[in-house]
Coordinates of C-alpha atoms and ligand atoms in Angstrom, one line a residue:
X1 CA 0.0 0.0 0.0
X2 CA 1.4 3.5 -0.8
X3 CA 2.5 5.6 2.2
X4 CA 1.3 9.2 2.6
X5 CA 4.1 11.7 3.1
X6 CA 4.2 15.5 3.8
X7 CA 6.9 16.5 1.3
X8 CA 6.6 20.3 1.4
X9 CA 5.2 23.0 3.6
X10 CA 4.8 26.8 3.2
X11 CA 3.2 29.7 5.0
X12 CA 2.3 33.3 4.6
X13 CA 1.0 36.0 6.9
X14 CA -0.2 39.4 5.8
X15 CA 2.1 42.4 6.2
X16 CA -0.2 44.4 8.5
X17 CA 0.9 43.9 12.1
X18 CA -1.7 44.7 14.7
X19 CA -0.4 45.0 18.2
X20 CA -2.3 44.8 21.5
X21 CA -1.9 48.5 21.9
X22 CA -3.5 49.0 18.4
X23 CA -6.5 47.0 19.6
X24 CA -6.6 49.0 22.8
X25 CA -7.3 52.1 20.7
X26 CA -10.4 50.4 19.3
X27 CA -11.9 48.7 22.4
X28 CA -11.6 48.6 26.1
X29 CA -8.7 46.1 26.5
X30 CA -5.0 46.2 27.4
X31 CA -1.7 44.6 26.4
X32 CA -1.5 43.2 29.9
X33 CA -4.9 41.5 29.8
X34 CA -4.3 40.0 26.4
X35 CA -0.8 38.7 27.2
X36 CA -1.9 37.3 30.5
X37 CA -5.0 35.5 29.2
X38 CA -3.8 34.4 25.8
X39 CA 0.0 34.9 25.3
X40 CA -0.7 37.0 22.2
X41 CA 1.4 40.1 21.6
X42 CA 0.6 40.9 18.0
X43 CA -1.3 39.4 15.0
X44 CA -1.7 40.0 11.3
X45 CA -4.8 41.4 9.6
X46 CA -5.3 41.1 5.8
X47 CA -5.4 44.1 3.6
X48 CA -8.6 45.4 2.2
X49 CA -10.1 43.0 -0.4
X50 CA -7.7 40.2 0.5
X51 CA -9.4 36.9 1.0
X52 CA -8.1 33.5 2.3
X53 CA -7.4 32.4 -1.3
X54 CA -5.1 35.4 -1.8
X55 CA -3.2 34.7 1.5
X56 CA -3.0 31.0 0.4
X57 CA -1.1 31.7 -2.9
X58 CA 2.3 32.6 -1.5
X59 CA 2.0 29.7 1.0
X60 CA 1.1 27.2 -1.7
X61 CA 4.0 28.5 -3.9
X62 CA 6.4 27.9 -1.1
X63 CA 5.0 24.4 -0.3
X64 CA 5.4 23.5 -4.0
X65 CA 9.0 24.8 -4.1
X66 CA 9.9 22.9 -0.9
X67 CA 8.3 19.7 -2.2
X68 CA 10.4 20.1 -5.4
X69 CA 7.4 19.3 -7.6
X70 CA 5.8 21.3 -10.4
X71 CA 2.3 22.7 -9.8
X72 CA 1.1 20.5 -12.7
X73 CA 2.0 17.5 -10.5
X74 CA -0.9 18.3 -8.1
X75 CA -3.9 16.0 -8.5
X76 CA -6.3 17.4 -6.0
X77 CA -6.9 20.5 -3.8
X78 CA -8.3 20.5 -0.2
X79 CA -8.9 24.0 1.2
X80 CA -9.7 24.2 4.9
X81 CA -11.2 27.5 6.0
X82 CA -14.0 28.8 8.3
X83 CA -13.9 32.2 6.6
X84 CA -14.3 31.4 2.9
X85 CA -13.9 34.1 0.2
X86 CA -17.5 33.5 -0.7
X87 CA -20.3 31.2 0.3
X88 CA -20.4 29.8 -3.2
X89 CA -18.2 28.5 -4.7
X90 CA -15.6 27.3 -2.3
X91 CA -12.2 28.9 -1.8
X92 CA -10.6 25.8 -3.3
X93 CA -12.2 26.7 -6.7
X94 CA -11.3 30.4 -6.3
X95 CA -7.7 29.5 -5.5
X96 CA -7.6 26.9 -8.2
X97 CA -8.3 29.5 -10.9
X98 CA -6.0 32.1 -9.4
X99 CA -3.1 29.6 -9.5
X100 CA -4.0 28.1 -12.9
X101 CA -4.7 24.7 -11.5
X102 CA -7.9 24.2 -13.4
X103 CA -9.0 20.7 -14.3
X104 CA -8.4 18.8 -11.1
X105 CA -10.8 18.2 -8.2
X106 CA -11.1 21.0 -5.5
X107 CA -12.8 20.5 -2.1
X108 CA -13.6 22.9 0.6
X109 CA -13.8 21.6 4.2
X110 CA -15.4 23.6 7.1
X111 CA -13.9 22.1 10.2
X112 CA -12.6 25.4 11.7
X113 CA -9.5 25.0 13.9
X114 CA -9.3 21.3 13.1
X115 CA -9.5 21.9 9.3
X116 CA -5.9 21.2 8.6
X117 CA -5.8 17.9 10.5
X118 CA -9.0 16.8 8.8
X119 CA -7.6 17.9 5.5
X120 CA -4.4 15.8 6.1
X121 CA -6.6 12.8 7.0
X122 CA -8.6 13.1 3.7
X123 CA -5.4 13.4 1.7
X124 CA -3.8 10.5 3.5
X125 CA -6.7 8.2 2.5
X126 CA -6.6 9.2 -1.2
X127 CA -2.8 8.7 -1.3
X128 CA -3.0 5.4 0.5
X129 CA -5.7 4.2 -1.9
X130 CA -3.5 5.0 -4.8
X131 CA -6.0 7.3 -6.4
X132 CA -3.8 10.4 -6.3
X133 CA 0.0 11.1 -6.0
X134 CA 0.2 14.7 -4.9
X135 CA -2.5 16.6 -2.9
X136 CA -2.4 20.2 -1.9
X137 CA -3.8 20.8 1.6
X138 CA -4.4 24.4 2.6
X139 CA -5.5 26.1 5.8
X140 CA -6.2 29.8 5.3
X141 CA -8.3 32.4 7.1
X142 CA -9.3 36.0 7.0
X143 CA -11.1 36.4 10.3
X144 CA -10.4 40.1 10.8
X145 CA -13.5 41.0 8.7
X146 CA -15.7 38.7 10.8
X147 CA -14.8 40.1 14.2
X148 CA -16.5 42.8 16.2
X149 CA -13.6 45.3 16.7
X150 CA -15.5 47.2 19.5
X151 CA -16.0 46.6 23.2
X152 CA -18.8 44.2 22.4
X153 CA -16.5 41.8 20.6
X154 CA -13.4 42.2 22.7
X155 CA -13.4 38.6 24.0
X156 CA -12.8 37.2 20.5
X157 CA -11.3 40.2 18.6
X158 CA -8.1 40.0 20.7
X159 CA -7.6 36.3 19.9
X160 CA -8.4 35.5 16.2
X161 CA -6.3 36.6 13.2
X162 CA -5.4 36.1 9.6
X163 CA -2.9 33.8 7.8
X164 CA -2.3 30.8 5.5
X165 CA -0.3 27.6 5.5
X166 CA -0.1 24.8 2.9
X167 CA 1.3 21.3 2.5
X168 CA 1.9 18.8 -0.3
X169 CA 0.9 15.3 0.6
X170 CA 2.5 12.7 -1.7
X171 CA 3.2 9.1 -2.3
X172 CA 6.9 10.0 -2.6
X173 CA 8.7 8.6 0.5
X174 CA 10.2 11.9 1.6
X175 CA 9.6 14.4 4.4
X176 CA 7.2 13.3 7.1
X177 CA 5.3 10.0 6.9
X178 CA 1.7 10.3 8.1
X179 CA 1.4 7.3 10.5
X180 CA -2.2 7.9 11.5
X181 CA -4.9 10.6 11.9
X182 CA -7.7 10.6 14.6
X183 CA -10.7 12.8 14.1
X184 CA -13.6 13.7 16.4
X185 CA -16.5 16.2 16.7
X186 CA -19.3 16.9 19.1
X187 CA -21.9 19.0 17.4
X188 CA -24.0 19.5 20.5
X189 CA -21.5 22.3 21.3
X190 CA -21.9 24.0 18.0
X191 CA -23.2 27.3 19.5
X192 CA -20.3 27.7 21.9
X193 CA -18.1 29.0 19.1
X194 CA -20.0 30.1 16.0
X195 CA -21.1 32.7 13.5
X196 CA -24.9 32.7 13.6
X197 CA -25.6 34.8 10.5
X198 CA -26.0 34.8 7.6
X199 CA -28.0 31.6 7.8
X200 CA -29.8 29.7 5.1
X201 CA -32.3 28.5 7.7
X202 CA -33.7 32.0 8.1
X203 CA -35.5 34.3 5.6
X204 CA -33.9 36.6 4.6
X205 CA -30.5 35.0 5.4
X206 CA -29.5 38.2 7.2
X207 CA -31.2 41.5 8.0
X208 CA -30.3 44.9 9.4
X209 CA -31.6 43.9 12.9
X210 CA -29.2 41.0 13.0
X211 CA -26.3 43.1 11.7
X212 CA -27.0 45.7 14.4
X213 CA -27.0 43.0 17.1
X214 CA -23.7 41.8 15.7
X215 CA -25.0 38.3 15.0
X216 CA -22.8 38.1 11.9
X217 CA -19.7 38.2 14.1
X218 CA -17.8 35.3 15.7
X219 CA -19.3 34.5 19.1
X220 CA -17.5 32.4 21.7
X221 CA -18.2 31.0 25.2
X222 CA -14.5 31.1 26.1
X223 CA -14.7 29.3 29.4
X224 CA -16.6 26.3 27.8
X225 CA -14.1 26.1 24.9
X226 CA -11.2 26.2 27.4
X227 CA -12.7 23.4 29.5
X228 CA -13.1 21.0 26.6
X229 CA -9.9 21.9 24.9
X230 CA -7.7 21.0 27.8
X231 CA -9.4 17.6 28.0
X232 CA -9.5 16.8 24.3
X233 CA -6.0 17.8 23.3
X234 CA -4.1 15.4 25.7
X235 CA -6.6 12.7 25.0
X236 CA -6.3 12.7 21.2
X237 CA -2.5 13.1 21.3
X238 CA -2.1 10.1 23.6
X239 CA -4.6 8.1 21.4
X240 CA -2.5 8.9 18.3
X241 CA 0.7 7.8 19.9
X242 CA -0.7 4.6 21.4
X243 CA -2.2 3.7 18.1
X244 CA 1.3 3.6 16.7
X245 CA 2.7 1.8 19.8
X246 CA 4.4 5.0 20.9
X247 CA 4.3 6.9 24.1
X248 CA 4.9 10.5 25.2
X249 CA 8.6 9.5 25.8
X250 CA 8.9 8.9 22.0
X251 CA 7.4 12.3 21.1
X252 CA 10.0 14.7 19.8
X253 CA 7.8 17.7 19.0
X254 CA 4.1 18.6 19.5
X255 CA 2.7 21.2 17.2
X256 CA -0.7 22.1 18.6
X257 CA -3.3 24.4 17.1
X258 CA -2.3 27.8 18.4
X259 CA -5.5 28.4 20.3
X260 CA -4.2 30.2 23.4
X261 CA -0.9 30.0 25.2
X262 CA -2.6 29.0 28.5
X263 CA -4.1 26.0 26.7
X264 CA -0.7 25.0 25.3
X265 CA 0.9 25.4 28.8
X266 CA -1.8 23.2 30.2
X267 CA -1.2 20.4 27.6
X268 CA 2.6 20.7 28.2
X269 CA 2.1 20.2 32.0
X270 CA -0.4 17.4 31.6
X271 CA 1.9 15.5 29.1
X272 CA 5.1 16.5 31.0
X273 CA 6.8 18.0 27.9
X274 CA 9.9 20.1 28.0
X275 CA 9.7 23.7 26.5
X276 CA 11.5 22.5 23.3
X277 CA 8.9 19.6 22.8
X278 CA 6.0 22.0 22.2
X279 CA 6.0 24.6 19.5
X280 CA 4.5 28.0 20.0
X281 CA 4.2 31.1 17.8
X282 CA 0.9 32.5 19.1
X283 CA 2.7 35.6 20.5
X284 CA 3.3 36.7 16.8
X285 CA 0.2 35.6 15.0
X286 CA -2.7 35.1 17.4
X287 CA -5.1 32.2 16.7
X288 CA -5.4 31.7 12.9
X289 CA -7.8 28.8 13.2
X290 CA -7.4 26.4 10.2
X291 CA -4.1 28.1 9.3
X292 CA -2.4 27.9 12.7
X293 CA -1.1 24.3 12.4
X294 CA 0.4 24.6 8.9
X295 CA 2.0 28.0 9.8
X296 CA 3.5 26.6 13.0
X297 CA 4.6 23.4 11.2
X298 CA 6.3 25.4 8.4
X299 CA 8.0 27.7 10.9
X300 CA 9.2 24.7 13.0
X301 CA 10.9 23.2 9.9
X302 CA 12.4 26.6 8.9
X303 CA 13.8 27.0 12.5
X304 CA 15.4 23.5 12.2
X305 CA 13.4 22.0 15.0
X306 CA 12.5 18.8 13.2
X307 CA 15.1 16.1 12.4
X308 CA 15.1 12.8 10.5
X309 CA 13.8 10.1 12.8
X310 CA 11.7 12.5 14.8
X311 CA 8.1 11.7 15.9
X312 CA 5.9 14.8 15.4
X313 CA 2.3 15.2 16.7
X314 CA -0.1 17.7 15.3
X315 CA -3.3 18.3 17.4
X316 CA -6.3 20.5 17.1
X317 CA -9.4 21.6 19.0
X318 CA -12.0 24.2 18.0
X319 CA -15.5 25.2 16.9
X320 CA -17.9 22.3 16.3
X321 CA -16.5 21.2 18.7
X322 CA -14.0 19.3 16.5
X323 CA -10.7 17.9 17.5
X324 CA -8.0 15.6 16.1
X325 CA -4.4 14.5 15.9
X326 CA -1.9 13.4 13.3
X327 CA 1.2 11.4 14.1
X328 CA 4.1 11.8 11.7
X329 CA 7.5 10.2 11.5
X330 CA 10.0 12.6 9.8
X331 CA 12.1 10.5 7.4
X332 CA 14.2 13.1 5.5
Ligands
UT7_1 O1 -9.5 27.8 18.7 C1 -10.2 27.8 19.9 C2 -10.1 29.2 20.4 N1 -10.7 29.6 21.6 C3 -10.0 29.6 22.7 O2 -8.9 29.1 22.8 C4 -10.7 30.3 23.9 C5 -10.5 29.6 25.2 N2 -10.9 30.5 26.2 C6 -10.0 31.4 26.8 O3 -8.9 31.4 26.5 C7 -10.5 32.3 27.8 O4 -11.9 32.0 28.2 C8 -10.6 33.8 27.3 C9 -9.1 34.3 27.1 C10 -11.4 33.9 26.0 C11 -11.2 34.7 28.4 O5 -10.5 34.5 29.6 P1 -11.4 34.2 30.9 O6 -10.4 34.1 32.0 O7 -12.3 33.1 30.7 O8 -12.1 35.6 31.0 P2 -13.7 35.8 31.2 O9 -14.4 35.6 29.9 O10 -14.2 35.2 32.5 O11 -13.7 37.4 31.5 C12 -13.0 37.9 32.6 C13 -13.2 39.4 32.6 C14 -14.6 39.8 32.3 O12 -14.9 41.0 33.1 P3 -15.6 40.9 34.5 O13 -17.0 40.3 34.2 O14 -14.8 40.0 35.3 O15 -15.7 42.3 34.9 C15 -14.6 40.2 30.8 O16 -15.6 41.1 30.5 O17 -12.4 39.9 31.5 C16 -13.2 40.7 30.7 N3 -12.7 40.7 29.3 C17 -11.8 41.5 28.9 N4 -11.1 42.5 29.5 C18 -10.1 43.1 28.8 C19 -13.1 39.9 28.3 N5 -12.4 40.2 27.2 C20 -11.5 41.2 27.5 C21 -10.6 41.9 26.8 N6 -9.9 42.8 27.5 N7 -10.2 41.6 25.5

C-alpha cells in the first residue's frame, strides 16, 4: 500500500501587524490583559479585499518549491477555512483559478480549527488508496473581517487573526510520513463558538436587525471552549501515539493548534513535555484557526526544530466542537 508523506510546507501571513496597543485604541482592553490571558502580543490582519485564497497563494507556492514538484503534478486540492472568500463556490475553486490549477478536483472543508488535521486525513486516504499522487492541503483564514472590533467583541477580537499555510501530501517517501490521523467532533456544542448569520435557515439569510445585534460576528463561550480543549488535546495526542505503539517518551515535538498560550501550557504540563517539545508562535500571529497548524509546522521546519527520525504530533481543537491529531515520522 502507498504511504502518505508530507513532502513540502509553506506559510504566509499578511504584512499588516496589529499590536495589542493598536486594539486598545479600538476597544476597552489592554496589552497586559491580552498577554496574561492568551499569550498573544501581536497578530496580522489582511489588507482590504484580500481573501483567504489570496493569502494562500504565497503559502502554496512555497510548499510546491519545498516539495520540489511542479504545480502540474498536483492531482487534488483540499482547502480548509472557516472564513471562505464567498459562500459559493468554495475557496478551493477560487484558489484553483487564481493559480492556474484548473481541471483537477477541488474540495472545501469547514472544520474550523481542526480543518488542517481533517484535510491531512482526507489526503492520507486518497494517497494510500492509490487514487492520487500529490495533494495540496491548505489552511487559510481572513477572520479580521468577521470580528467585532469594538468593546462588544473584545473577548474574540483580541484572539483571532489572519494567515495561511499549505502542505503537499505525496506518495513520494520523503519528508514526514503520516502514520495515522484521529478525528472527532461533538456538534452539541456548535453554538459555543459560532457565527450565527447569515444563515440559510432564516429568511432573509440576514437582515439589518441581526447586523445591528452583531450576530454576523464570531461569538464564543471562552470558558466552555477552554474546559473542553484542555481535556481533548491530551486525550487525542495520547490516542494517536498509542495507536502507533508509541508513548509520550517517543514524542520529539508537538505542534498544537495555536488556540491560546494558556491551553498549550496546560497540555505541556499534563503531558510532562519540555519547552522544546511543544511549538508555539501564538505571540506573533494570534489564533489563525485552520491556518495555525500549517503555519506553525512550516516555521518549526524553517527553524530547524525537526530532524530525521523525529516523531511529530499535530493536534487541534476548536469550533464544532471538533478535534483531532496526526502522528508523523520525519524520514528526510
Ligand atoms: O481555537 C479555539 C479558540 N478559543 C480559545 O482558545 C478560547 C479559550 N478560552 C479562553 O482562552 C478564555 O476563556 C478567554 C481568554 C477567552 C477569556 O478568559 P477568561 O479568564 O475566561 O475571562 P472571562 O471571559 O471570564 O472574562 C473575565 C473578565 C470579564 O470581566 P468581568 O466580568 O470580570 O468584569 C470580561 O468582561 O475579562 C473581561 N474581558 C476583557 N477584558 C479586557 C473579556 N475580554 C476582555 C478583553 N480585554 N479583551
